[in-house]
mmCIF file of C-alpha atoms in Angstrom:
data_model
loop_
_atom_site.group_PDB
_atom_site.id
_atom_site.type_symbol
_atom_site.label_atom_id
_atom_site.label_comp_id
_atom_site.label_asym_id
_atom_site.label_seq_id
_atom_site.Cartn_x
_atom_site.Cartn_y
_atom_site.Cartn_z
ATOM 1 C CA MET D 1 44.131 19.471 -19.323
ATOM 2 C CA LEU D 2 43.198 16.435 -21.396
ATOM 3 C CA ARG D 3 40.289 17.413 -23.589
ATOM 4 C CA ARG D 4 39.056 15.751 -26.731
ATOM 5 C CA HIS D 5 36.138 15.815 -29.123
ATOM 6 C CA TYR D 6 33.994 12.712 -29.323
ATOM 7 C CA LEU D 7 35.074 11.915 -32.910
ATOM 8 C CA GLN D 8 38.703 11.895 -31.846
ATOM 9 C CA ALA D 9 37.896 9.696 -28.877
ATOM 10 C CA LEU D 10 35.793 7.121 -30.728
ATOM 11 C CA GLY D 11 38.426 5.484 -32.874
ATOM 12 C CA ALA D 12 37.987 3.981 -36.314
ATOM 13 C CA SER D 13 35.834 1.031 -35.298
ATOM 14 C CA ALA D 14 33.310 3.156 -33.428
ATOM 15 C CA LEU D 15 33.195 5.639 -36.274
ATOM 16 C CA GLY D 16 32.363 2.794 -38.598
ATOM 17 C CA LEU D 17 29.569 1.748 -36.247
ATOM 18 C CA ALA D 18 28.094 5.247 -36.173
ATOM 19 C CA THR D 19 28.183 5.452 -39.948
ATOM 20 C CA ALA D 20 26.680 1.998 -40.348
ATOM 21 C CA GLN D 21 23.780 2.784 -38.058
ATOM 22 C CA VAL D 22 22.765 6.018 -39.750
ATOM 23 C CA ALA D 23 20.656 4.022 -42.217
ATOM 24 C CA ALA D 24 18.783 2.450 -39.289
ATOM 25 C CA ALA D 25 17.820 5.811 -37.786
ATOM 26 C CA PRO D 26 14.096 6.396 -37.178
ATOM 27 C CA ARG D 27 12.178 7.522 -40.254
ATOM 28 C CA ALA D 28 10.839 11.041 -39.711
ATOM 29 C CA GLY D 29 7.205 10.051 -40.212
ATOM 30 C CA ASP D 30 7.449 7.071 -37.821
ATOM 31 C CA ALA D 31 9.889 8.485 -35.271
ATOM 32 C CA ARG D 32 8.889 8.392 -31.620
ATOM 33 C CA LEU D 33 10.572 10.470 -28.953
ATOM 34 C CA LEU D 34 10.222 10.107 -25.181
ATOM 35 C CA LEU D 35 11.921 12.625 -22.893
ATOM 36 C CA VAL D 36 12.494 11.380 -19.339
ATOM 37 C CA PHE D 37 13.314 14.134 -16.844
ATOM 38 C CA LEU D 38 15.011 13.055 -13.593
ATOM 39 C CA ARG D 39 13.972 15.802 -11.188
ATOM 40 C CA GLY D 40 16.328 16.473 -8.326
ATOM 41 C CA GLY D 41 19.685 16.424 -10.080
ATOM 42 C CA TYR D 42 20.944 12.823 -10.071
ATOM 43 C CA ASP D 43 24.517 11.829 -9.258
ATOM 44 C CA CYS D 44 25.900 11.062 -12.694
ATOM 45 C CA ALA D 45 29.304 9.990 -11.300
ATOM 46 C CA SER D 46 27.595 6.981 -9.737
ATOM 47 C CA LEU D 47 25.767 6.183 -12.974
ATOM 48 C CA LEU D 48 28.578 6.593 -15.507
ATOM 49 C CA VAL D 49 31.548 5.915 -13.277
ATOM 50 C CA PRO D 50 34.904 7.498 -14.237
ATOM 51 C CA THR D 51 36.818 4.343 -13.376
ATOM 52 C CA GLY D 52 39.966 5.671 -15.055
ATOM 53 C CA SER D 53 40.161 8.606 -12.624
ATOM 54 C CA SER D 54 42.126 8.009 -9.433
ATOM 55 C CA PHE D 55 40.870 11.415 -8.279
ATOM 56 C CA TYR D 56 37.319 10.028 -8.279
ATOM 57 C CA TYR D 57 38.283 7.425 -5.704
ATOM 58 C CA GLU D 58 40.189 9.971 -3.630
ATOM 59 C CA SER D 59 37.163 12.287 -3.675
ATOM 60 C CA ARG D 60 34.653 9.619 -2.628
ATOM 61 C CA PRO D 61 36.144 7.433 0.107
ATOM 62 C CA ASN D 62 32.708 6.155 1.192
ATOM 63 C CA ILE D 63 30.378 6.339 -1.816
ATOM 64 C CA ALA D 64 32.553 5.591 -4.862
ATOM 65 C CA ILE D 65 31.553 2.689 -7.110
ATOM 66 C CA ALA D 66 34.466 0.246 -7.121
ATOM 67 C CA ARG D 67 36.509 -0.475 -10.228
ATOM 68 C CA PRO D 68 35.408 -3.280 -12.570
ATOM 69 C CA GLY D 69 36.363 -6.686 -11.254
ATOM 70 C CA GLU D 70 36.184 -5.650 -7.610
ATOM 71 C CA ASP D 71 33.361 -6.513 -5.251
ATOM 72 C CA GLY D 72 30.390 -4.297 -6.137
ATOM 73 C CA GLY D 73 32.418 -2.876 -8.994
ATOM 74 C CA ALA D 74 31.241 -0.952 -12.024
ATOM 75 C CA LEU D 75 30.408 -2.728 -15.275
ATOM 76 C CA GLU D 76 33.201 -1.946 -17.715
ATOM 77 C CA LEU D 77 32.123 0.068 -20.764
ATOM 78 C CA THR D 78 35.494 1.475 -21.841
ATOM 79 C CA SER D 79 38.927 1.786 -20.273
ATOM 80 C CA ASP D 80 37.784 5.090 -18.714
ATOM 81 C CA TRP D 81 34.117 4.512 -17.912
ATOM 82 C CA GLY D 82 31.969 1.977 -16.101
ATOM 83 C CA LEU D 83 28.238 1.579 -15.436
ATOM 84 C CA HIS D 84 26.538 1.221 -12.058
ATOM 85 C CA PRO D 85 26.338 -2.525 -11.297
ATOM 86 C CA VAL D 86 22.577 -2.598 -10.610
ATOM 87 C CA LEU D 87 22.027 -1.908 -14.322
ATOM 88 C CA ALA D 88 23.614 -5.208 -15.372
ATOM 89 C CA ASP D 89 20.314 -6.785 -16.416
ATOM 90 C CA SER D 90 18.595 -3.694 -17.806
ATOM 91 C CA MET D 91 20.848 -1.070 -19.404
ATOM 92 C CA LEU D 92 24.037 -3.064 -20.028
ATOM 93 C CA PRO D 93 22.356 -5.371 -22.590
ATOM 94 C CA LEU D 94 21.083 -2.304 -24.483
ATOM 95 C CA TYR D 95 24.582 -0.813 -24.454
ATOM 96 C CA GLN D 96 26.050 -4.098 -25.682
ATOM 97 C CA ARG D 97 23.443 -4.223 -28.474
ATOM 98 C CA ARG D 98 24.541 -0.682 -29.361
ATOM 99 C CA GLU D 99 21.109 0.724 -28.549
ATOM 100 C CA LEU D 100 22.318 2.961 -25.719
ATOM 101 C CA ALA D 101 24.798 5.826 -25.665
ATOM 102 C CA PHE D 102 25.804 8.177 -22.867
ATOM 103 C CA VAL D 103 26.680 11.860 -23.247
ATOM 104 C CA PRO D 104 28.728 13.021 -20.224
ATOM 105 C CA PHE D 105 29.611 16.632 -19.418
ATOM 106 C CA ALA D 106 26.145 17.645 -20.614
ATOM 107 C CA GLY D 107 23.775 20.301 -19.342
ATOM 108 C CA THR D 108 23.158 24.016 -19.247
ATOM 109 C CA ASP D 109 25.271 27.053 -18.405
ATOM 110 C CA ASP D 110 22.592 28.103 -15.900
ATOM 111 C CA LEU D 111 24.488 28.520 -12.622
ATOM 112 C CA SER D 112 21.622 29.123 -10.198
ATOM 113 C CA ARG D 113 22.068 25.611 -8.717
ATOM 114 C CA SER D 114 18.360 25.836 -7.947
ATOM 115 C CA HIS D 115 16.251 22.813 -8.836
ATOM 116 C CA PHE D 116 13.275 24.918 -9.806
ATOM 117 C CA ASP D 117 15.060 27.643 -11.743
ATOM 118 C CA THR D 118 17.228 25.186 -13.661
ATOM 119 C CA GLN D 119 14.364 22.812 -14.424
ATOM 120 C CA ASP D 120 12.346 25.732 -15.756
ATOM 121 C CA SER D 121 15.279 26.956 -17.811
ATOM 122 C CA ILE D 122 15.857 23.563 -19.412
ATOM 123 C CA GLU D 123 12.191 22.869 -20.125
ATOM 124 C CA LEU D 124 11.721 26.246 -21.772
ATOM 125 C CA GLY D 125 14.841 25.795 -23.910
ATOM 126 C CA GLN D 126 15.208 29.535 -24.352
ATOM 127 C CA PRO D 127 18.433 31.598 -24.306
ATOM 128 C CA LEU D 128 19.793 32.437 -20.866
ATOM 129 C CA GLY D 129 19.743 36.029 -19.715
ATOM 130 C CA GLY D 130 16.628 37.119 -21.561
ATOM 131 C CA ARG D 131 13.002 37.329 -20.502
ATOM 132 C CA ARG D 132 11.473 33.887 -20.078
ATOM 133 C CA ASP D 133 8.296 33.019 -21.925
ATOM 134 C CA TYR D 134 6.669 30.467 -19.609
ATOM 135 C CA GLY D 135 4.084 29.692 -22.259
ATOM 136 C CA SER D 136 6.561 28.177 -24.710
ATOM 137 C CA GLY D 137 8.439 24.937 -23.966
ATOM 138 C CA PHE D 138 10.856 23.378 -26.419
ATOM 139 C CA LEU D 139 8.944 20.101 -26.914
ATOM 140 C CA ASN D 140 5.821 22.072 -27.788
ATOM 141 C CA ARG D 141 7.822 24.106 -30.292
ATOM 142 C CA LEU D 142 9.152 20.843 -31.736
ATOM 143 C CA ALA D 143 5.603 19.496 -32.027
ATOM 144 C CA ALA D 144 4.541 22.707 -33.784
ATOM 145 C CA GLU D 145 7.440 22.417 -36.217
ATOM 146 C CA LEU D 146 6.662 18.784 -36.994
ATOM 147 C CA GLY D 147 2.947 19.522 -37.330
ATOM 148 C CA ALA D 148 3.700 22.225 -39.873
ATOM 149 C CA ARG D 149 5.592 19.612 -41.886
ATOM 150 C CA ARG D 150 2.713 17.133 -41.603
ATOM 151 C CA THR D 151 4.919 14.700 -39.730
ATOM 152 C CA THR D 152 3.165 12.370 -37.307
ATOM 153 C CA ALA D 153 4.024 13.732 -33.871
ATOM 154 C CA ALA D 154 0.985 13.589 -31.575
ATOM 155 C CA PRO D 155 2.328 14.813 -28.199
ATOM 156 C CA MET D 156 1.430 13.512 -24.743
ATOM 157 C CA ALA D 157 2.557 14.383 -21.205
ATOM 158 C CA PHE D 158 2.471 11.366 -18.901
ATOM 159 C CA THR D 159 2.192 13.681 -15.894
ATOM 160 C CA SER D 160 -0.521 14.924 -13.532
ATOM 161 C CA THR D 161 -0.137 18.516 -14.771
ATOM 162 C CA LEU D 162 1.116 19.851 -18.086
ATOM 163 C CA PRO D 163 4.875 20.476 -17.764
ATOM 164 C CA LEU D 164 6.547 23.634 -19.013
ATOM 165 C CA VAL D 165 8.350 21.735 -21.762
ATOM 166 C CA LEU D 166 5.011 20.947 -23.468
ATOM 167 C CA ARG D 167 3.277 24.298 -23.004
ATOM 168 C CA GLY D 168 2.690 26.345 -26.112
ATOM 169 C CA THR D 169 0.603 26.740 -29.227
ATOM 170 C CA VAL D 170 -0.006 23.014 -29.735
ATOM 171 C CA ASP D 171 -2.748 21.504 -27.565
ATOM 172 C CA VAL D 172 -1.207 18.697 -25.505
ATOM 173 C CA PRO D 173 -3.151 16.237 -23.322
ATOM 174 C CA ASN D 174 -1.726 14.917 -20.077
ATOM 175 C CA THR D 175 -2.451 12.011 -17.763
ATOM 176 C CA ALA D 176 -0.528 10.533 -14.827
ATOM 177 C CA LEU D 177 -0.342 6.820 -15.611
ATOM 178 C CA ALA D 178 1.182 5.965 -12.254
ATOM 179 C CA ALA D 179 -1.967 7.155 -10.502
ATOM 180 C CA ALA D 180 -4.480 6.073 -13.119
ATOM 181 C CA ALA D 181 -4.595 2.411 -12.136
ATOM 182 C CA GLY D 182 -5.810 2.944 -8.595
ATOM 183 C CA LYS D 183 -8.192 5.861 -8.916
ATOM 184 C CA ALA D 184 -11.718 5.943 -10.193
ATOM 185 C CA GLY D 185 -12.206 8.396 -13.023
ATOM 186 C CA VAL D 186 -15.262 10.160 -14.337
ATOM 187 C CA ASP D 187 -17.968 7.570 -15.068
ATOM 188 C CA GLU D 188 -20.069 7.428 -18.249
ATOM 189 C CA ARG D 189 -23.000 9.386 -16.769
ATOM 190 C CA GLN D 190 -20.732 12.168 -15.474
ATOM 191 C CA ALA D 191 -18.884 12.293 -18.791
ATOM 192 C CA GLY D 192 -22.206 12.781 -20.586
ATOM 193 C CA LEU D 193 -23.161 15.659 -18.327
ATOM 194 C CA ILE D 194 -19.799 17.365 -18.819
ATOM 195 C CA ASP D 195 -20.044 16.858 -22.566
ATOM 196 C CA MET D 196 -23.458 18.557 -22.595
ATOM 197 C CA MET D 197 -22.103 21.495 -20.588
ATOM 198 C CA TYR D 198 -19.402 22.265 -23.146
ATOM 199 C CA ARG D 199 -21.237 21.279 -26.331
ATOM 200 C CA SER D 200 -21.325 24.075 -28.900
ATOM 201 C CA THR D 201 -18.560 25.965 -27.086
ATOM 202 C CA ALA D 202 -14.896 26.531 -27.941
ATOM 203 C CA LEU D 203 -13.967 23.861 -25.384
ATOM 204 C CA ALA D 204 -16.091 21.105 -26.923
ATOM 205 C CA ARG D 205 -13.254 19.534 -28.882
ATOM 206 C CA PRO D 206 -10.632 19.562 -26.064
ATOM 207 C CA VAL D 207 -13.194 18.041 -23.668
ATOM 208 C CA ALA D 208 -14.056 15.270 -26.143
ATOM 209 C CA GLU D 209 -10.365 14.544 -26.759
ATOM 210 C CA GLY D 210 -9.747 14.454 -23.024
ATOM 211 C CA PHE D 211 -12.418 11.810 -22.487
ATOM 212 C CA ALA D 212 -11.076 9.811 -25.437
ATOM 213 C CA THR D 213 -7.618 9.829 -23.878
ATOM 214 C CA GLN D 214 -9.034 8.799 -20.499
ATOM 215 C CA GLY D 215 -10.892 5.916 -22.116
ATOM 216 C CA GLU D 216 -7.794 4.708 -23.938
ATOM 217 C CA VAL D 217 -5.738 4.776 -20.759
ATOM 218 C CA ALA D 218 -8.483 2.964 -18.819
ATOM 219 C CA ARG D 219 -8.598 0.201 -21.439
ATOM 220 C CA SER D 220 -4.827 -0.163 -21.200
ATOM 221 C CA MET D 221 -5.064 -0.468 -17.401
ATOM 222 C CA GLN D 222 -7.833 -3.059 -17.636
ATOM 223 C CA GLY D 223 -5.797 -5.235 -19.981
ATOM 224 C CA GLU D 224 -2.946 -5.239 -17.481
ATOM 225 C CA MET D 225 -5.196 -6.132 -14.566
ATOM 226 C CA ASP D 226 -6.842 -8.950 -16.551
ATOM 227 C CA ALA D 227 -3.443 -10.591 -17.042
ATOM 228 C CA ALA D 228 -2.338 -10.183 -13.430
ATOM 229 C CA SER D 229 -3.108 -13.785 -12.458
ATOM 230 C CA ARG D 230 -0.224 -14.907 -14.688
ATOM 231 C CA ASN D 231 2.378 -12.633 -13.114
ATOM 232 C CA ALA D 232 1.746 -9.924 -15.693
ATOM 233 C CA LEU D 233 2.822 -6.285 -15.553
ATOM 234 C CA SER D 234 2.984 -4.591 -12.184
ATOM 235 C CA THR D 235 1.294 -1.276 -11.539
ATOM 236 C CA LYS D 236 3.882 -0.432 -8.881
ATOM 237 C CA GLY D 237 7.005 1.559 -9.627
ATOM 238 C CA PHE D 238 8.312 3.076 -12.794
ATOM 239 C CA GLU D 239 8.345 -0.111 -14.837
ATOM 240 C CA GLY D 240 4.556 -0.383 -14.809
ATOM 241 C CA THR D 241 4.251 3.249 -15.834
ATOM 242 C CA ALA D 242 6.870 2.852 -18.556
ATOM 243 C CA ARG D 243 5.151 -0.159 -20.066
ATOM 244 C CA ARG D 244 1.838 1.661 -20.142
ATOM 245 C CA MET D 245 3.509 4.618 -21.852
ATOM 246 C CA ALA D 246 4.919 2.255 -24.445
ATOM 247 C CA ARG D 247 1.528 0.809 -25.280
ATOM 248 C CA LEU D 248 0.167 4.301 -25.848
ATOM 249 C CA MET D 249 3.197 5.411 -27.868
ATOM 250 C CA GLN D 250 3.154 2.401 -30.167
ATOM 251 C CA THR D 251 0.340 3.887 -32.214
ATOM 252 C CA ARG D 252 -1.231 7.112 -30.995
ATOM 253 C CA TYR D 253 1.417 9.307 -29.364
ATOM 254 C CA HIS D 254 4.776 9.841 -31.023
ATOM 255 C CA LEU D 255 6.115 12.551 -28.721
ATOM 256 C CA GLY D 256 6.046 11.950 -24.961
ATOM 257 C CA PHE D 257 7.314 13.317 -21.671
ATOM 258 C CA VAL D 258 7.526 11.864 -18.180
ATOM 259 C CA ASP D 259 9.325 13.005 -15.054
ATOM 260 C CA VAL D 260 10.743 10.874 -12.235
ATOM 261 C CA GLY D 261 11.587 12.427 -8.869
ATOM 262 C CA GLY D 262 13.695 11.556 -5.838
ATOM 263 C CA TRP D 263 17.250 12.243 -7.038
ATOM 264 C CA ASP D 264 18.318 14.916 -4.506
ATOM 265 C CA THR D 265 20.770 12.713 -2.564
ATOM 266 C CA HIS D 266 22.364 15.002 0.013
ATOM 267 C CA VAL D 267 22.560 12.302 2.684
ATOM 268 C CA GLY D 268 23.472 8.602 2.644
ATOM 269 C CA GLN D 269 23.184 7.977 -1.072
ATOM 270 C CA GLY D 270 25.173 4.722 -0.911
ATOM 271 C CA ASN D 271 27.368 3.185 -3.586
ATOM 272 C CA ALA D 272 26.789 -0.239 -5.196
ATOM 273 C CA THR D 273 23.858 -0.631 -2.828
ATOM 274 C CA GLY D 274 21.686 1.862 -0.999
ATOM 275 C CA ALA D 275 19.148 4.557 -1.774
ATOM 276 C CA LEU D 276 20.589 5.754 -5.085
ATOM 277 C CA ALA D 277 21.273 2.226 -6.309
ATOM 278 C CA ASN D 278 17.652 1.311 -5.684
ATOM 279 C CA ARG D 279 16.482 4.261 -7.787
ATOM 280 C CA PHE D 280 18.855 3.391 -10.608
ATOM 281 C CA GLU D 281 17.658 -0.202 -10.572
ATOM 282 C CA GLU D 282 14.001 0.767 -10.795
ATOM 283 C CA LEU D 283 14.660 3.343 -13.498
ATOM 284 C CA GLY D 284 16.717 0.857 -15.501
ATOM 285 C CA GLN D 285 14.048 -1.813 -15.242
ATOM 286 C CA GLY D 286 11.446 0.711 -16.346
ATOM 287 C CA LEU D 287 13.402 1.814 -19.394
ATOM 288 C CA ALA D 288 14.157 -1.786 -20.352
ATOM 289 C CA GLY D 289 10.461 -2.583 -19.935
ATOM 290 C CA PHE D 290 9.563 0.355 -22.152
ATOM 291 C CA ALA D 291 11.928 -0.912 -24.848
ATOM 292 C CA GLN D 292 10.482 -4.403 -24.656
ATOM 293 C CA GLU D 293 6.877 -3.207 -24.669
ATOM 294 C CA MET D 294 7.431 -1.030 -27.750
ATOM 295 C CA GLY D 295 7.966 -4.189 -29.803
ATOM 296 C CA PRO D 296 8.721 -3.540 -33.504
ATOM 297 C CA ALA D 297 8.190 0.217 -32.952
ATOM 298 C CA TRP D 298 11.378 0.263 -30.832
ATOM 299 C CA LYS D 299 13.466 0.548 -34.004
ATOM 300 C CA ASN D 300 11.884 3.960 -34.634
ATOM 301 C CA THR D 301 11.998 5.138 -31.012
ATOM 302 C CA VAL D 302 14.471 7.375 -29.185
ATOM 303 C CA VAL D 303 14.412 7.875 -25.407
ATOM 304 C CA VAL D 304 16.447 10.707 -23.894
ATOM 305 C CA VAL D 305 17.055 10.834 -20.138
ATOM 306 C CA VAL D 306 18.072 14.225 -18.725
ATOM 307 C CA SER D 307 18.307 15.969 -15.362
ATOM 308 C CA GLU D 308 18.569 19.628 -14.393
ATOM 309 C CA PHE D 309 22.183 19.269 -13.225
ATOM 310 C CA GLY D 310 24.639 16.791 -11.787
ATOM 311 C CA ARG D 311 26.068 16.700 -8.289
ATOM 312 C CA THR D 312 29.342 17.583 -6.653
ATOM 313 C CA PHE D 313 32.265 15.377 -7.584
ATOM 314 C CA ARG D 314 33.399 15.086 -3.981
ATOM 315 C CA GLU D 315 31.157 13.487 -1.368
ATOM 316 C CA ASN D 316 29.942 15.686 1.470
ATOM 317 C CA GLY D 317 30.127 15.077 5.235
ATOM 318 C CA ASN D 318 26.837 13.175 5.185
ATOM 319 C CA ARG D 319 28.031 10.597 2.658
ATOM 320 C CA GLY D 320 25.934 12.248 -0.005
ATOM 321 C CA THR D 321 26.473 14.851 -2.709
ATOM 322 C CA ASP D 322 25.290 18.419 -3.174
ATOM 323 C CA HIS D 323 23.963 20.390 -6.136
ATOM 324 C CA GLY D 324 26.381 20.331 -9.044
ATOM 325 C CA HIS D 325 26.642 21.404 -12.654
ATOM 326 C CA GLY D 326 27.352 19.043 -15.568
ATOM 327 C CA THR D 327 25.503 15.737 -15.825
ATOM 328 C CA VAL D 328 25.180 12.680 -18.091
ATOM 329 C CA PHE D 329 22.414 12.242 -20.665
ATOM 330 C CA TRP D 330 21.207 8.788 -21.714
ATOM 331 C CA VAL D 331 20.120 8.228 -25.322
ATOM 332 C CA LEU D 332 18.560 4.865 -26.133
ATOM 333 C CA GLY D 333 16.522 3.360 -28.923
ATOM 334 C CA GLY D 334 16.442 0.695 -31.593
ATOM 335 C CA GLY D 335 17.992 3.046 -34.152
ATOM 336 C CA VAL D 336 20.467 4.760 -31.830
ATOM 337 C CA ALA D 337 24.173 4.634 -32.724
ATOM 338 C CA GLY D 338 24.999 3.375 -29.260
ATOM 339 C CA GLY D 339 27.572 1.273 -27.495
ATOM 340 C CA ARG D 340 29.686 4.376 -26.951
ATOM 341 C CA ILE D 341 30.324 7.454 -24.851
ATOM 342 C CA ALA D 342 29.505 10.425 -27.088
ATOM 343 C CA GLY D 343 30.230 14.127 -27.057
ATOM 344 C CA GLU D 344 33.129 16.265 -25.974
ATOM 345 C CA GLN D 345 34.983 14.911 -22.951
ATOM 346 C CA GLN D 346 37.914 15.578 -20.682
ATOM 347 C CA ALA D 347 39.794 13.836 -17.911
ATOM 348 C CA LEU D 348 38.372 14.295 -14.414
ATOM 349 C CA THR D 349 41.172 15.568 -12.189
ATOM 350 C CA ALA D 350 41.612 18.095 -9.380
ATOM 351 C CA THR D 351 42.439 20.756 -11.975
ATOM 352 C CA THR D 352 39.598 20.163 -14.441
ATOM 353 C CA LEU D 353 36.540 20.377 -12.184
ATOM 354 C CA PHE D 354 34.214 23.303 -12.741
ATOM 355 C CA GLN D 355 34.632 25.781 -9.868
ATOM 356 C CA ASP D 356 36.719 23.098 -8.118
ATOM 357 C CA ARG D 357 33.596 21.023 -7.419
ATOM 358 C CA ASP D 358 31.584 19.807 -10.425
ATOM 359 C CA HIS D 359 31.550 18.156 -13.820
ATOM 360 C CA PRO D 360 31.963 20.961 -16.358
ATOM 361 C CA VAL D 361 29.390 21.404 -19.122
ATOM 362 C CA LEU D 362 31.101 20.718 -22.459
ATOM 363 C CA ASN D 363 27.976 19.597 -24.331
ATOM 364 C CA ASP D 364 25.195 22.176 -24.163
ATOM 365 C CA TYR D 365 21.804 20.494 -23.911
ATOM 366 C CA ARG D 366 20.187 22.692 -26.576
ATOM 367 C CA ALA D 367 22.996 21.960 -29.017
ATOM 368 C CA VAL D 368 22.894 18.209 -28.314
ATOM 369 C CA LEU D 369 19.111 17.909 -28.540
ATOM 370 C CA GLY D 370 19.010 20.178 -31.580
ATOM 371 C CA GLY D 371 21.475 17.914 -33.375
ATOM 372 C CA LEU D 372 19.447 14.862 -32.391
ATOM 373 C CA PHE D 373 16.157 16.401 -33.580
ATOM 374 C CA GLY D 374 17.787 17.435 -36.820
ATOM 375 C CA ARG D 375 18.829 13.867 -37.584
ATOM 376 C CA MET D 376 15.574 12.286 -36.371
ATOM 377 C CA TYR D 377 13.215 14.557 -38.255
ATOM 378 C CA GLY D 378 15.342 16.025 -41.023
ATOM 379 C CA LEU D 379 15.020 19.547 -39.623
ATOM 380 C CA ASN D 380 17.288 22.193 -41.091
ATOM 381 C CA ALA D 381 19.061 24.984 -39.202
ATOM 382 C CA THR D 382 16.174 27.413 -39.669
ATOM 383 C CA ALA D 383 13.645 24.982 -38.215
ATOM 384 C CA LEU D 384 15.935 24.064 -35.310
ATOM 385 C CA ALA D 385 16.375 27.766 -34.529
ATOM 386 C CA ARG D 386 12.640 27.953 -33.940
ATOM 387 C CA VAL D 387 12.847 25.033 -31.512
ATOM 388 C CA PHE D 388 15.962 26.323 -29.723
ATOM 389 C CA PRO D 389 16.284 30.062 -30.443
ATOM 390 C CA GLY D 390 19.852 31.296 -30.430
ATOM 391 C CA ALA D 391 21.384 27.814 -30.213
ATOM 392 C CA ARG D 392 23.597 26.098 -32.770
ATOM 393 C CA ALA D 393 22.952 22.362 -33.122
ATOM 394 C CA THR D 394 25.813 19.914 -32.567
ATOM 395 C CA ASP D 395 25.506 16.666 -34.477
ATOM 396 C CA LEU D 396 26.818 13.844 -32.258
ATOM 397 C CA ARG D 397 25.502 11.261 -34.745
ATOM 398 C CA LEU D 398 23.347 9.697 -32.039
ATOM 399 C CA VAL D 399 20.971 8.220 -34.640
#
């Protein structure tokens, strides 16, 4: 079994890069964090393609992404890894600017293979095997920790309902930006009536903050629509949503969450083209749009893309893939020590798959995120233990 730690795999030049970029890491008071959750368990072997593995091509006779240089081939990142070709104009430039890193073999030891159970487990960020506290998500605990240190970290869920990851002691607003552009909200007269109903009650402040958030979002939408005659931002797809998130995170919200569905590709997922490729292309364009829209604040921003699990290494009989285990995290930002594949890795062969079917998990998500939060915000081990109880942070020097 070929297995190596990321520091051993990087080489001297990459280590120099990581060290050089530490000084450019986001300042704790200005740091912005966006967590993007891909619900459905995306096929990471089509995203970060193990082009150095002949077993990959044997296992996927119909859906493999071809080697670099071949028709529809992967974009070469290293001698062992390539990137899905539809990301040539969106994610590859970020990787080349060293603002994007990938962490393969990442995830949780949760083996339920259930979308719902594993999503819940990850969002809660609590130890496996114990009683789950569904009122305490790890991003809310992070917000509470940062608030106690008087660090700017106003949280926001860009979702229609408050996700588990942001439930807890800190009050967190939520709004679904994808739906906001086409739906009429509460008008001024109705808002006044609601305000009167809750005035002088314990809910007065949350109601007022909710209307303030709605107004800010509405103004953002109006600005986009006003510019539409000059081929301005689209309200369709993830890119429009991502750009709107960026405008809100430039100043007011420094801790955000959004989820993107549609990654459960059991049937006909395709390879360089097809259903999965289309999703990757839209996601990549959205993330690139977010980076562009953040402007100067991008240098203090980190975006982490996660999913509940990966998918089976071998294709199934329907030219798709089934529920797997390990996955690949994306970490991007203006201060990220990118242009590399980070974390512990191993060769992908017939003998190294987990349970003879999946990517193994070598980089626990709580350890990886804990290490990232520690570097971003200067949190010590005691503080990180409150965010991820029972976990030991692993510093992959991602910022």
